Amino acid sequence: MGCAPSIHISDSRVVYHSGKESDDSNSPHQTNTLAQQGNSVPGLFIKSSHTSTYKVRANSSRKGRRENSPSMEAEINSSTNSSTNSSTNSSTSTAVKAAVREVQFGPMKLRQDQLQVLLVFAKEDSQSNGFCWACEKAGFKCNIARTPETALESFLDKHHEIIIIDHRHSRYFDAEALCRSIRATKPSENTVIVAVVRRQSDRDEASIMPLISAGFTRRYVENSNIMACYNELIQLEFGEVLAQFKLRACNSLFTTLEKSQEAIEITSEDHIIQYVNPAFESTMGYQKDELIGKELTEVPINEKKSDFLDTINCCIKTGKEWEGIYYAKNKNGDNIQQNVKIIPVFGHRGKIRHYVSISRPCSDNNKAEKQCERVQAESQTDIQTCRHKDRRKGSLDVRSTTSRGSDGSSQRRHSSMARIHSMTIEAPITKVINIINAAQENSPSPVAEALDRVLEILRTTELYSPQLGTKDEDPHTNDLVGGLMTDGLRRLSGNEYILSAKQVHPVSGHMILALSLSDIPPRIAQAMDNEEDWEFDIFELEAATHKRPLVYLGLKMFARFGVCQFLNCSEATLRSWLHVIESNYHSSNAYHNSTHSADVLHATAYFLCKERVKQSLDQIDEVAALIAATVHDVDHPGRTNSFLCNAGSELAILYNDTAVLESHHAALAFQLTTRDDKCNIFKNMERNEYRTLRQAIIDMVLATEMTKHFEHVNKFVNSINKPLAAVEENGGSIEEDEAVKNILTSPENRILIKRMLIKCADISNPCRALEQCIEWAGRISEEYFAQTDEEKRKGLPVVMPVFDRNTCSIPKSQISFVDYFITDMFDAWDAFADLPNLMQHLDNNFKYWKSLDERQLKTLRPPPE
């Protein structure tokens, strides 16, 4: 049962008509509007009492019946025969309620009201009636306008979601002109406009471009069948209309962005700035027009940010959020420290399409601090508003800290704790500890105790270094670790070992001076014939150059890698620099002399030629690696860091007992280079490029310090080896190739690769051919023997007691060194760089030392048969 249709005529002569289908149709009630311009409204009008509503019966004219299809007549009959027991108002409310539905838009849940459709037909015909009854069947509100003027007036009043314009009869009005007029209004931004066109033969099919140019969304070829019209409306509802509805919801989001007090910047996947909010303009001093459409690199930024963006990209390209602090320059050139969160936004095809950056100046933390202090002053029980507190037994209770007295000291402590709790900067390890603390609160006692032990481990600084066993297990390993991985026992005696940090060796006049590469003596040139091969014999070159191999090998290596061209320096300058560096190596040292430097340079150059390494590093990385290898042990005294610290040397005091020798090597290398233009290979470099190169050289030299050995190796394995293995297991698609490239070329991983490269080059002796391995083992043992002799002679703590020349087993020391330091590191490096020949040498050499040890021999070689 239903009510008869109703019509209300407004002052603008727009007639609002409503009707309800029969119960059989299950269509909700809706309101239709008819606009007339001088013509009579079809149908019979009957005025009801106490209201300006008119009831209408469907047009019963013969013409109308003829134009309607059978299905149309069935719809009319169903509608006109509906029961009128229910009131118009109640049926209308029921229809509206039924027409409202919820739409999920990302995290938003939107309410979509009953759709409104505007039909613009100059005259009533079967097509307009078809759409009219289709609207009723779909539950849409329908308005009909007969002229462009009333159509525009009705649209501006109702803001219809769908407008259907009759484009078949140009003699009545210009449909395209009307569409342009509607599109010129702001409400039409999210409106779907459909053009009803005549049915054409296949030969006369017209282009749709004029309709698109006029502003139409789509074209409907005339078909008065109600189901055809109904299907068209339903497709529009769940297609273009739904999309436009979601777009309208974006206005609320942009309003939120515009009013946000945090600076917000949205960029494309290519880092083209697409939006900034007023807070961003206020913070950075730019206007939108100065930023929109520009790349981030075109906007003046802090010089650190260009490198920092690479670091950030490595994180967000994987779909992860990045959060941290960096300095940005505003338009006036002032540095602004900002808390920044960058969020990748995924779009079409599951790819990242936008990046959203949310930032605020770090000074805003003061607001959080003041708020926190005010809350504490009002109520001690509200202390949790200051971020959080540690509830574990024995942890610091902020309330107890801030409630003891009101003196100045207490107030300062109160303020300090408030600042700590309002801090937004957290290192990853801090977040891990906070998570564990929270997990402990509700954990059983055994779990809480286990987590306590976890926290003790996490709070140490040597997270990547394995814990050593007892002294009884292997004295050779323990002595090696103690001598190489500590900075001394700190038990100073009255004697002091003095090594002047200012000691510099001049170039002697009687030294063998290398000429240009073309003038190298034949014997030396022959010794360097196979310098690209791992089997290259550095000791043959040492003999040919009278223990000065670094200049000659350096000239050839640097020429092969184009170092002079990169540095923009002459070969003469490079030759002078190599002379200065080599003269500051101590030829009296058994091991740490210029031959060791040349050997490390050769290994470095060999590794740089491996395919995976070449994919990872740029030329500036290669140049940095070659220079770092050349200078990495310059002015080495032939004693360990532990010895210098225990002896109270000037270098140990200068560098605070921390990475003493490595810091000295790096610093002296740059002092020697820059003090004289004749040997200053950096003098023609651009400033920023020089700073980048210098930082890379220093980082690589410091990486040769053994106290960080396991940290470097484990970071390399976890950041490079394992991710590469995971990607390569999945095959070789384009996406996986891109993932491999991202792993290899990220700034953090390039640093790890360079550190690993020079570390492996520095202690690659066990991977050399057997005769070279034996020679190097004898030399390092002799240097350690000399140190032990001096420690005993001067009453210093003996760092490596096993290296007593009278009792030491060289095979055991080599076995321990390989087991503890070499095997894992070269397994990781081989997995990355593919070095089967080195690993074969390592295996052969280890077996050699094991065979000597099994025969209980302590010497380098077995006795002659």
Short mmCIF file of C-alpha atoms in Angstrom, two decimals, residues 265-275 291-298 353-355:
data_model
loop_
_atom_site.label_atom_id
_atom_site.label_comp_id
_atom_site.label_asym_id
_atom_site.label_seq_id
_atom_site.Cartn_x
_atom_site.Cartn_y
_atom_site.Cartn_z
CA GLU A 265 54.12 19.01 2.93
CA ILE A 266 52.89 16.52 0.32
CA THR A 267 55.16 15.48 -2.52
CA SER A 268 54.84 13.11 -5.44
CA GLU A 269 56.73 9.85 -5.77
CA ASP A 270 59.42 11.88 -7.61
CA HIS A 271 59.60 14.37 -4.72
CA ILE A 272 57.76 17.12 -6.60
CA ILE A 273 56.04 19.38 -4.07
CA GLN A 274 52.27 19.21 -4.57
CA TYR A 275 50.88 20.80 -1.42
CA LEU A 291 57.01 25.79 -3.79
CA ILE A 292 54.25 23.98 -5.68
CA GLY A 293 55.62 22.07 -8.68
CA LYS A 294 59.24 22.28 -7.59
CA GLU A 295 61.51 19.41 -6.66
CA LEU A 296 62.72 19.25 -3.09
CA THR A 297 66.26 19.73 -4.38
CA GLU A 298 65.28 23.12 -5.86
CA ARG A 353 52.51 7.64 -5.11
CA HIS A 354 52.93 10.38 -2.48
CA TYR A 355 54.97 11.25 0.57
#
